[in-house]
PDB file of C-alpha atoms in Angstrom:
ATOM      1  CA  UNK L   8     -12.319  13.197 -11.063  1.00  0.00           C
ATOM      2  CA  UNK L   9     -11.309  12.821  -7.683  1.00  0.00           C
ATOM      3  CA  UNK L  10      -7.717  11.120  -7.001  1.00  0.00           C
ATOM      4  CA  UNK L  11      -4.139  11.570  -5.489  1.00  0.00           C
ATOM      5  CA  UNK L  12      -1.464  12.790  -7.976  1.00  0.00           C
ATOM      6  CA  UNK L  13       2.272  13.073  -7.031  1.00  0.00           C
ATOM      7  CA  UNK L  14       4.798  14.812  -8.794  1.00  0.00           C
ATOM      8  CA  UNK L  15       7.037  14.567 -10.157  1.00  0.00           C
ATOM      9  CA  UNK L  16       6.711  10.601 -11.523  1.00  0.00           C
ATOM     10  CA  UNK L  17      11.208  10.401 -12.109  1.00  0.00           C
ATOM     11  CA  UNK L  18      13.151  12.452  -9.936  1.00  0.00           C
ATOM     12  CA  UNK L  19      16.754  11.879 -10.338  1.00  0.00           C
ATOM     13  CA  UNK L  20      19.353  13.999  -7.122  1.00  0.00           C
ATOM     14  CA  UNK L  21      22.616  13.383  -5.704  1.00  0.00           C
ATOM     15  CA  UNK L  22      23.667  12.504  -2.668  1.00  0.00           C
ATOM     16  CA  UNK L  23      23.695  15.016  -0.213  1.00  0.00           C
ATOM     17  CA  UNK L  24      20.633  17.235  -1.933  1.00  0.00           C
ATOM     18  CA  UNK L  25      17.714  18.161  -0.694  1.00  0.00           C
ATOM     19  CA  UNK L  26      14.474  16.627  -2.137  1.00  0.00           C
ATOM     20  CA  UNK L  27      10.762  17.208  -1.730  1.00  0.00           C
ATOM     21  CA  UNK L  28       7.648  14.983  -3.543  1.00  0.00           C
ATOM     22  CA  UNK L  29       4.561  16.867  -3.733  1.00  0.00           C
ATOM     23  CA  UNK L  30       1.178  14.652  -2.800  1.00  0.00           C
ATOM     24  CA  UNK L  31      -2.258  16.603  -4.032  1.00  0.00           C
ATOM     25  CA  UNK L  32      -5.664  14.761  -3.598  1.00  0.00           C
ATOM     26  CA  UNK L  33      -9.277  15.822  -4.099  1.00  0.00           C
ATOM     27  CA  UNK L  34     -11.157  13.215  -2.655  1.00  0.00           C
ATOM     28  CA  UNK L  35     -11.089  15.605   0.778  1.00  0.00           C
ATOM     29  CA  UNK L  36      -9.840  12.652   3.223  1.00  0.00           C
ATOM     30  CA  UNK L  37      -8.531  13.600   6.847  1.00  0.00           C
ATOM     31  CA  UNK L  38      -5.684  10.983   6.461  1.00  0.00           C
ATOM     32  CA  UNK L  39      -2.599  10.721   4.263  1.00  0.00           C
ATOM     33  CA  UNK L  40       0.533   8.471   3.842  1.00  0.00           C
ATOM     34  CA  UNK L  41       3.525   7.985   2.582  1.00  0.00           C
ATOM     35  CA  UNK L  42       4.698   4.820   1.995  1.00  0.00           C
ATOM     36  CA  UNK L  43       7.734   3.810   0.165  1.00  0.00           C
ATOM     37  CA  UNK L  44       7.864   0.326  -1.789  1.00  0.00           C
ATOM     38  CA  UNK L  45      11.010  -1.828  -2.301  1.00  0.00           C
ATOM     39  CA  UNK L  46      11.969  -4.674  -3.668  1.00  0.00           C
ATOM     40  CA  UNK L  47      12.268  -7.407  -1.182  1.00  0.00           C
ATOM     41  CA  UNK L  48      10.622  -5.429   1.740  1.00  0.00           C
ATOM     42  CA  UNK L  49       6.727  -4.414   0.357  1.00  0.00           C
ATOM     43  CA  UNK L  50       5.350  -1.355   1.329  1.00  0.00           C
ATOM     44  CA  UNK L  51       6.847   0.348   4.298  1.00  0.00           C
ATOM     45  CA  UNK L  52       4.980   3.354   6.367  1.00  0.00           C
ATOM     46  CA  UNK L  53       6.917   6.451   6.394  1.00  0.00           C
ATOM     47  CA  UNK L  54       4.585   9.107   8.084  1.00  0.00           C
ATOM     48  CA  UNK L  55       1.158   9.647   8.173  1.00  0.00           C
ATOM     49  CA  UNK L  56      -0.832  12.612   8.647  1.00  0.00           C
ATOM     50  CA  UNK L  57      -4.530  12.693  10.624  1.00  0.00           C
ATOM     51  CA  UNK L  58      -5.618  16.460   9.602  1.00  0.00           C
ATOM     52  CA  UNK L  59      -3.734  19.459   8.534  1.00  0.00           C
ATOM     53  CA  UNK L  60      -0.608  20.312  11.341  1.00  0.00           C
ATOM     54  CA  UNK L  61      -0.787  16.863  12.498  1.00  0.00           C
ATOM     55  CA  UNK L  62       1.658  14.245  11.616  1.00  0.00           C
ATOM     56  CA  UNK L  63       3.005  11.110  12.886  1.00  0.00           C
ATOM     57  CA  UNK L  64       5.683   8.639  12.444  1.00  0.00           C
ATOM     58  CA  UNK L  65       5.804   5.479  10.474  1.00  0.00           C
ATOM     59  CA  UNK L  66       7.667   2.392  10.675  1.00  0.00           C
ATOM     60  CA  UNK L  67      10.803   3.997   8.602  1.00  0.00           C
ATOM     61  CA  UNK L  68      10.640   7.952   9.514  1.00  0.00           C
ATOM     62  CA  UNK L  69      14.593   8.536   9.615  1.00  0.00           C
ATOM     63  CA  UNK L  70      16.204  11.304   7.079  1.00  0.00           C
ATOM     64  CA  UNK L  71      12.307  11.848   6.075  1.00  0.00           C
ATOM     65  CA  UNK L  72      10.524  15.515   6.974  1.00  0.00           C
ATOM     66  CA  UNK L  73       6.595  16.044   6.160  1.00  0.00           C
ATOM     67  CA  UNK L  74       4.457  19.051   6.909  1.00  0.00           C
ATOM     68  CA  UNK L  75       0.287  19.444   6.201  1.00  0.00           C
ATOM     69  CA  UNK L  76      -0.343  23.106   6.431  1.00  0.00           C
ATOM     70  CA  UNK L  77      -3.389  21.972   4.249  1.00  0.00           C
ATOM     71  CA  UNK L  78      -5.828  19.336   3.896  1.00  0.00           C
ATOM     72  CA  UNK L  79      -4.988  18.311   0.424  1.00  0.00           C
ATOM     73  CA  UNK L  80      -0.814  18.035  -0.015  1.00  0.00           C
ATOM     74  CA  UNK L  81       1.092  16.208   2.198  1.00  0.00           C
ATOM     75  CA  UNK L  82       4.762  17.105   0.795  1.00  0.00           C
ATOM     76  CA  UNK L  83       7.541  14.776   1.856  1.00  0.00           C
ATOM     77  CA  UNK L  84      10.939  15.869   2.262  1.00  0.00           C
ATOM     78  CA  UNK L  85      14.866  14.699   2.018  1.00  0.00           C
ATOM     79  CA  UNK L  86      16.774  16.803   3.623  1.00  0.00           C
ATOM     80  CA  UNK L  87      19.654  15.094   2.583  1.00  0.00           C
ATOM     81  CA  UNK L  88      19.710  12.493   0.531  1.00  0.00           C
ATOM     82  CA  UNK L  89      21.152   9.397   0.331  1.00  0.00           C
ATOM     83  CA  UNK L  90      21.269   6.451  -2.021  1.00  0.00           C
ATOM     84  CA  UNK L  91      19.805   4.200   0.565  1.00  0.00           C
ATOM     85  CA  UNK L  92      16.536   6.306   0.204  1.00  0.00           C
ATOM     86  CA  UNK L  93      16.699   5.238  -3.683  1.00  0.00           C
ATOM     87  CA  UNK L  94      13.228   3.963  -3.802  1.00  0.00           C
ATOM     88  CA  UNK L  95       9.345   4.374  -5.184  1.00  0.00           C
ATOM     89  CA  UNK L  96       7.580   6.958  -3.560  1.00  0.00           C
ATOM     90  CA  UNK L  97       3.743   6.018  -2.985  1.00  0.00           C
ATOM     91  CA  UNK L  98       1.559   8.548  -1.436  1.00  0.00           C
ATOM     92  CA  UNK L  99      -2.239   7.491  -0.573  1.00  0.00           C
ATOM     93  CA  UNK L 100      -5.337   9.029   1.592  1.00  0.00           C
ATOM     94  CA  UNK L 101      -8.238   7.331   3.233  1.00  0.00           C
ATOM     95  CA  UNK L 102     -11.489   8.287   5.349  1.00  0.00           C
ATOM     96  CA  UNK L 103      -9.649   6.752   8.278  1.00  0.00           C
ATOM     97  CA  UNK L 104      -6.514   5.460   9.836  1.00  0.00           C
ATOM     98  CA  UNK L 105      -7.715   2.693  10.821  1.00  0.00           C
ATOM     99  CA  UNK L 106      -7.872  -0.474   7.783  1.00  0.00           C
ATOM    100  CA  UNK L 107     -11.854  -0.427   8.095  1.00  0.00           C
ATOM    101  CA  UNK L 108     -12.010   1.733   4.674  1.00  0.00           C
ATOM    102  CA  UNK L 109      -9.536   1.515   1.794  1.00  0.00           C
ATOM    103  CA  UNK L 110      -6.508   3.393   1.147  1.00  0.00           C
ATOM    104  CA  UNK L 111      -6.211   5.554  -1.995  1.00  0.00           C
ATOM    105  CA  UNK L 112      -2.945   5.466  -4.067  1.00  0.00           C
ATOM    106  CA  UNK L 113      -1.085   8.011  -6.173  1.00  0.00           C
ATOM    107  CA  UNK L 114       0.578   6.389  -8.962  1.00  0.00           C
ATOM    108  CA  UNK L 115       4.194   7.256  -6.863  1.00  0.00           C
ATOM    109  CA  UNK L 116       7.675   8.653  -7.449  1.00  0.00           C
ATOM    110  CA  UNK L 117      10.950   7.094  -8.678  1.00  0.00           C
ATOM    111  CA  UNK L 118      13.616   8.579  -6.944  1.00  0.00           C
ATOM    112  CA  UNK L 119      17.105   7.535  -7.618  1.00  0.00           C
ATOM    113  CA  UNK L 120      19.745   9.123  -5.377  1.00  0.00           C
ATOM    114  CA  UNK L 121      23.591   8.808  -7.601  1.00  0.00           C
TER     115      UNK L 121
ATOM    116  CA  UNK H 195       7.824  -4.724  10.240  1.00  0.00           C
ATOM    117  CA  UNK H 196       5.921  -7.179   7.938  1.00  0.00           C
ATOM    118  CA  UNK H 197       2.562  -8.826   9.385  1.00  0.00           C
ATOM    119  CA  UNK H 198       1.111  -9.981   6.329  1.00  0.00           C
ATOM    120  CA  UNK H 199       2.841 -12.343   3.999  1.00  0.00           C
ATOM    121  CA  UNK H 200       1.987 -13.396   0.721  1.00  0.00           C
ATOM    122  CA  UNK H 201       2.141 -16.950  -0.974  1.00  0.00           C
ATOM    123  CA  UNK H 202       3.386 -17.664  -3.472  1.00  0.00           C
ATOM    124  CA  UNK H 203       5.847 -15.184  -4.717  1.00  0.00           C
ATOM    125  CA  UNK H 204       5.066 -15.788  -7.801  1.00  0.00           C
ATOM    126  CA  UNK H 205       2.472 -17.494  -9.909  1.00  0.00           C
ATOM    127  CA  UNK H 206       1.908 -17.953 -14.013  1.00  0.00           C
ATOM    128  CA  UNK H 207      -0.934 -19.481 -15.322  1.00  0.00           C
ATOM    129  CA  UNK H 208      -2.763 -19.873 -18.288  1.00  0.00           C
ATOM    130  CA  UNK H 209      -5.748 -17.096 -19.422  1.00  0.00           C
ATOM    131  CA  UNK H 210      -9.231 -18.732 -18.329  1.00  0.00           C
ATOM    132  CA  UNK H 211      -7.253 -20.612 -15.430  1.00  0.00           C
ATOM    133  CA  UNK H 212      -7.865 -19.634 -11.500  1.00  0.00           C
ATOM    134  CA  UNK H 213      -5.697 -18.028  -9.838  1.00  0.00           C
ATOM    135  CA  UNK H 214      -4.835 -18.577  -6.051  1.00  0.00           C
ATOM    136  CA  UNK H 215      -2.831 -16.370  -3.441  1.00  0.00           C
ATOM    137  CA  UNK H 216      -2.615 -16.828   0.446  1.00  0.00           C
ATOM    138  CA  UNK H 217      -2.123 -14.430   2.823  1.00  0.00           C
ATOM    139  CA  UNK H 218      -0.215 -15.519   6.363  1.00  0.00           C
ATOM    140  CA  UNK H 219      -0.123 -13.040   9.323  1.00  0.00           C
ATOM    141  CA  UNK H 220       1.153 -13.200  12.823  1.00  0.00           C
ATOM    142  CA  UNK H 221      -0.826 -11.202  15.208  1.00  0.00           C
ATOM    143  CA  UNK H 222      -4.722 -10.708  15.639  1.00  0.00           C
ATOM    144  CA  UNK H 223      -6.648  -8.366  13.106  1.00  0.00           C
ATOM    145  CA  UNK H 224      -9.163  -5.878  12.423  1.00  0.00           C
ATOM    146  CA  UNK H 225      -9.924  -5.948   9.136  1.00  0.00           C
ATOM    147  CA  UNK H 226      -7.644  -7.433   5.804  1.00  0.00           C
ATOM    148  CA  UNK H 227      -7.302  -5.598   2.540  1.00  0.00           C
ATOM    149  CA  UNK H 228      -6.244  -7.246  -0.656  1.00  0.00           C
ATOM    150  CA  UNK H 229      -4.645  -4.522  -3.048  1.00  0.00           C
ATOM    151  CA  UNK H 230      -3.740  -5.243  -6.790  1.00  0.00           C
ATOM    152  CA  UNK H 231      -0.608  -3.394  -8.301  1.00  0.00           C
ATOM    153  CA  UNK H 232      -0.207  -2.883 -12.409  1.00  0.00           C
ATOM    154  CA  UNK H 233       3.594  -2.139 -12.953  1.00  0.00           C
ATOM    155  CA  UNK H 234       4.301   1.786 -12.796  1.00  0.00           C
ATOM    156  CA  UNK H 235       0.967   2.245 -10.964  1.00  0.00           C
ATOM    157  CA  UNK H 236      -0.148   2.859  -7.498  1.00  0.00           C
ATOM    158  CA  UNK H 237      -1.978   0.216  -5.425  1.00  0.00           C
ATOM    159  CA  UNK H 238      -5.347  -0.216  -6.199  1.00  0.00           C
ATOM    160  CA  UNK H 239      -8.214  -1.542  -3.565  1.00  0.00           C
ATOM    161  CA  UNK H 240     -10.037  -4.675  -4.136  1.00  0.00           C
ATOM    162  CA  UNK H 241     -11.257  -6.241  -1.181  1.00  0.00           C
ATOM    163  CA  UNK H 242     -11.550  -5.366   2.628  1.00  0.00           C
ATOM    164  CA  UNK H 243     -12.635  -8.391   4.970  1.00  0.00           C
ATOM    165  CA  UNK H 244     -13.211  -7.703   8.354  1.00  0.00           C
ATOM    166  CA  UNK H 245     -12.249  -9.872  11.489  1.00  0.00           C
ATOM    167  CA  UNK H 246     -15.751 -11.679  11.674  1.00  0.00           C
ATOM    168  CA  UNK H 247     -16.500 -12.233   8.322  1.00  0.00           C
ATOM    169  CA  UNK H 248     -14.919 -15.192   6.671  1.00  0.00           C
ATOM    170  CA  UNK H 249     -16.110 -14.876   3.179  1.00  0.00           C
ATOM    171  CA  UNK H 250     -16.110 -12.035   0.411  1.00  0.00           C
ATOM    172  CA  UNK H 251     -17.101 -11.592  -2.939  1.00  0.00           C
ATOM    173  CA  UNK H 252     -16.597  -9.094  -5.796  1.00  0.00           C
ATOM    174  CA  UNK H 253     -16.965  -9.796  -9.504  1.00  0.00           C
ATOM    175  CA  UNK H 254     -14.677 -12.602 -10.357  1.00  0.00           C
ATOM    176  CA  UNK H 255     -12.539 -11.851  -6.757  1.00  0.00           C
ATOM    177  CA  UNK H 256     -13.308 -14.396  -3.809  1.00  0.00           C
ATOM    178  CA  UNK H 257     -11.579 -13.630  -0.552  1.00  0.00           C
ATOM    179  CA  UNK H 258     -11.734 -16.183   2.590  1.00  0.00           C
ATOM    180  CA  UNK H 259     -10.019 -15.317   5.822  1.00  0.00           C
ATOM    181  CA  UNK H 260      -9.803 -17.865   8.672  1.00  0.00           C
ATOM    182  CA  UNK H 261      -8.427 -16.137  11.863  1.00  0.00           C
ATOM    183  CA  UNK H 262      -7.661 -19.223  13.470  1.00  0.00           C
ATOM    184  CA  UNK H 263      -5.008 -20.574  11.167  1.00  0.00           C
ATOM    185  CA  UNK H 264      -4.423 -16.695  10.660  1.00  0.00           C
ATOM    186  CA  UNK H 265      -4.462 -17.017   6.729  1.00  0.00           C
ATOM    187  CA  UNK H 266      -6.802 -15.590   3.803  1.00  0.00           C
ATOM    188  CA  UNK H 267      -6.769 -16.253   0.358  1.00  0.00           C
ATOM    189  CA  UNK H 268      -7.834 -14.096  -2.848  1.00  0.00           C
ATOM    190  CA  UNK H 269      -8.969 -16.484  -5.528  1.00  0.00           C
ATOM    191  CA  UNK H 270      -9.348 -14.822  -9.373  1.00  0.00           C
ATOM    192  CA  UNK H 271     -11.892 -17.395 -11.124  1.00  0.00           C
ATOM    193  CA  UNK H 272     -11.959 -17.271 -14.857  1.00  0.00           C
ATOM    194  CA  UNK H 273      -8.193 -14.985 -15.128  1.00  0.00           C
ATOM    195  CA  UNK H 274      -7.716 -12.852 -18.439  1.00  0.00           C
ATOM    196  CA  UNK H 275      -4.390 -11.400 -19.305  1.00  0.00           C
ATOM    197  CA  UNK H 276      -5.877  -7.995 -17.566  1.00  0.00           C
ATOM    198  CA  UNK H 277      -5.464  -9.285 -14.201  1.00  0.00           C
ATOM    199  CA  UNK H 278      -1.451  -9.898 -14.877  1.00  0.00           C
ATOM    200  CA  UNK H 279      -0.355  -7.839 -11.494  1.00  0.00           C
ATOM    201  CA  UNK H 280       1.149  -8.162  -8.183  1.00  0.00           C
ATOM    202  CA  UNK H 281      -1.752  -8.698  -5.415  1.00  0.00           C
ATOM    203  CA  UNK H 282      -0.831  -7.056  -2.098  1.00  0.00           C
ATOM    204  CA  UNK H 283      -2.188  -8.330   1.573  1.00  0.00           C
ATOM    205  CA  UNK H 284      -2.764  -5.376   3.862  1.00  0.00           C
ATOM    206  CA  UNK H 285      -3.471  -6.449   7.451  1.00  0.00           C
ATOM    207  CA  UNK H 286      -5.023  -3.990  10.330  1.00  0.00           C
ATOM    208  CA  UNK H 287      -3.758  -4.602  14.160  1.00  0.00           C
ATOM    209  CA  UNK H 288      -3.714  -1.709  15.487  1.00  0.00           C
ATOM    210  CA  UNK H 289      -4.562  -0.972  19.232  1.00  0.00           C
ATOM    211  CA  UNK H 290      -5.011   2.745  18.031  1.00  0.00           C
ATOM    212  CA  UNK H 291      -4.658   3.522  21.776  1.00  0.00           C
ATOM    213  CA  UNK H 292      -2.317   6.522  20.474  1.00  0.00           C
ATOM    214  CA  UNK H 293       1.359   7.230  20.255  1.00  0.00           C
ATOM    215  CA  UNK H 294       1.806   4.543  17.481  1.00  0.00           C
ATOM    216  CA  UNK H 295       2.158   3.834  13.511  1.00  0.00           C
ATOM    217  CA  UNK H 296      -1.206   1.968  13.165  1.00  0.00           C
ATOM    218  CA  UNK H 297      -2.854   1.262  10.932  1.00  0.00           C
ATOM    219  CA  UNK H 298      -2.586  -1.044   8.075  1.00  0.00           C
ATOM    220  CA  UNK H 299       0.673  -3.327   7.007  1.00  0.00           C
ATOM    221  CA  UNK H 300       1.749  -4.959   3.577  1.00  0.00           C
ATOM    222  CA  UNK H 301       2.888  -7.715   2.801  1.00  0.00           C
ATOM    223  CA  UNK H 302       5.645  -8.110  -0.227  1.00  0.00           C
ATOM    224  CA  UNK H 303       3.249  -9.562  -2.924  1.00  0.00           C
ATOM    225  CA  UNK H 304       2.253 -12.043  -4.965  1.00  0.00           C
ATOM    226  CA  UNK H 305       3.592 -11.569  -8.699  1.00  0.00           C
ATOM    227  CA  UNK H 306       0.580 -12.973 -10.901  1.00  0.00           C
ATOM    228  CA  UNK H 307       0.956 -13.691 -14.702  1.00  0.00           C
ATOM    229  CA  UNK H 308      -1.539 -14.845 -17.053  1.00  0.00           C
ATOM    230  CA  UNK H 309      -0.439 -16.376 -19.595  1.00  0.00           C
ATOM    231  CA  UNK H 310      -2.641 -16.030 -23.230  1.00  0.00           C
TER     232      UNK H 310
END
């Protein structure tokens, strides 16, 4: 079946470490996201990604590294954590960029930064 | 920042019962999304409605959007204890002129329980 999976689901790291959360997804879409959800704020864009090698910022890009070298993972990276990036991790591709076609959703990451 | 926002917060009602959420936004759209959320899981699409439209259907899911009061509402008719989730506006104003994060914006949720 096609679908987004992200790994790992519970990812515990200290301050200071260096983190990355893998995003895999079959369905063969040009775009993917990373979006990270907290309570009190929703879901807030981190980057997005149009094709392989091209990226762009989100809303909340800072202490946050992605690469595409291909179509179907969009890693995202800590470089160095902190406990301010304590969050759930949601990953998700679509046909478009544009919110004319649905987004697709991984079933995300819980990161906890100690 | 937030565009969409979702009313109420949070909502319990009892199984069979219909279930009501509104959607505010600020600034012109595109299109609106309305995602559903099981705890643990990832969002999952139910409904887009595009700037000209003002009515949706799907299955037991009505959507409305009026773009002059800037609002839409999801109504549930006929809930079951399956539909206990948090519902999730997703508004589209992007320009996509270039150089920017468009694309689509959540709001913070509605918290739905059905009650048996």
């Amino acid at each position: 079946d096609a679908g987004i999976t992200q790994s790992p689901r519970y990812k515990i790291t200290e301050t200071g470490r260096q983190v990355t959360l893998m995003c895999h997804q079959t369905w063969s879409h040009s775009y993917m996201f990373w979006y990270r959800q907290d309570l009190g704020h929703g879901l807030r864009l981190i980057y997005y990604s149009a094709a392989a090698d091209i990226t762009d910022k989100g809303e909340v890009p800072d202490g946050y590294v992605v690469s595409r070298s291909k179509t179907e993972n969009f890693p995202l990276t800590l470089e160095s954590a902190t406990r301010s990036q304590t969050s759930v991790y949601f990953c998700a591709s679509s046909v478009t960029q544009r919110g004319e076609a649905p987004l697709h959703f991984g079933n995300g990451t819980r990161l906890t930064v100690t | 920042s937030q565009q969409g926002e979702e009313d109420p917060q949070a909502l319990s009602i009892q199984e069979g019962e219909n279930a009501t959420m509104n959607c505010s936004y600020k600034t012109s759209i595109n299109n609106l999304q309305w995602y559903r959320q099981n705890s643990g899981r990832g969002l999952v699409h139910l409904i887009l409605i595009r700037s000209n439209e003002r009515e949706k259907h799907s299955g037991r899911l009505r959507v409305t959007l009026d773009t002059s009061k800037k609002s839409s509402s999801l109504l549930i008719t006929a809930s079951r204890a399956a539909d206990t989730a948090s519902y999730f506006c997703a508004t589209d104003s992007g320009t996509y002129s270039g150089g920017g994060a468009d694309g689509l914006t959540f709001g913070k949720g509605t918290h739905l329980i059905i009650q048996p």
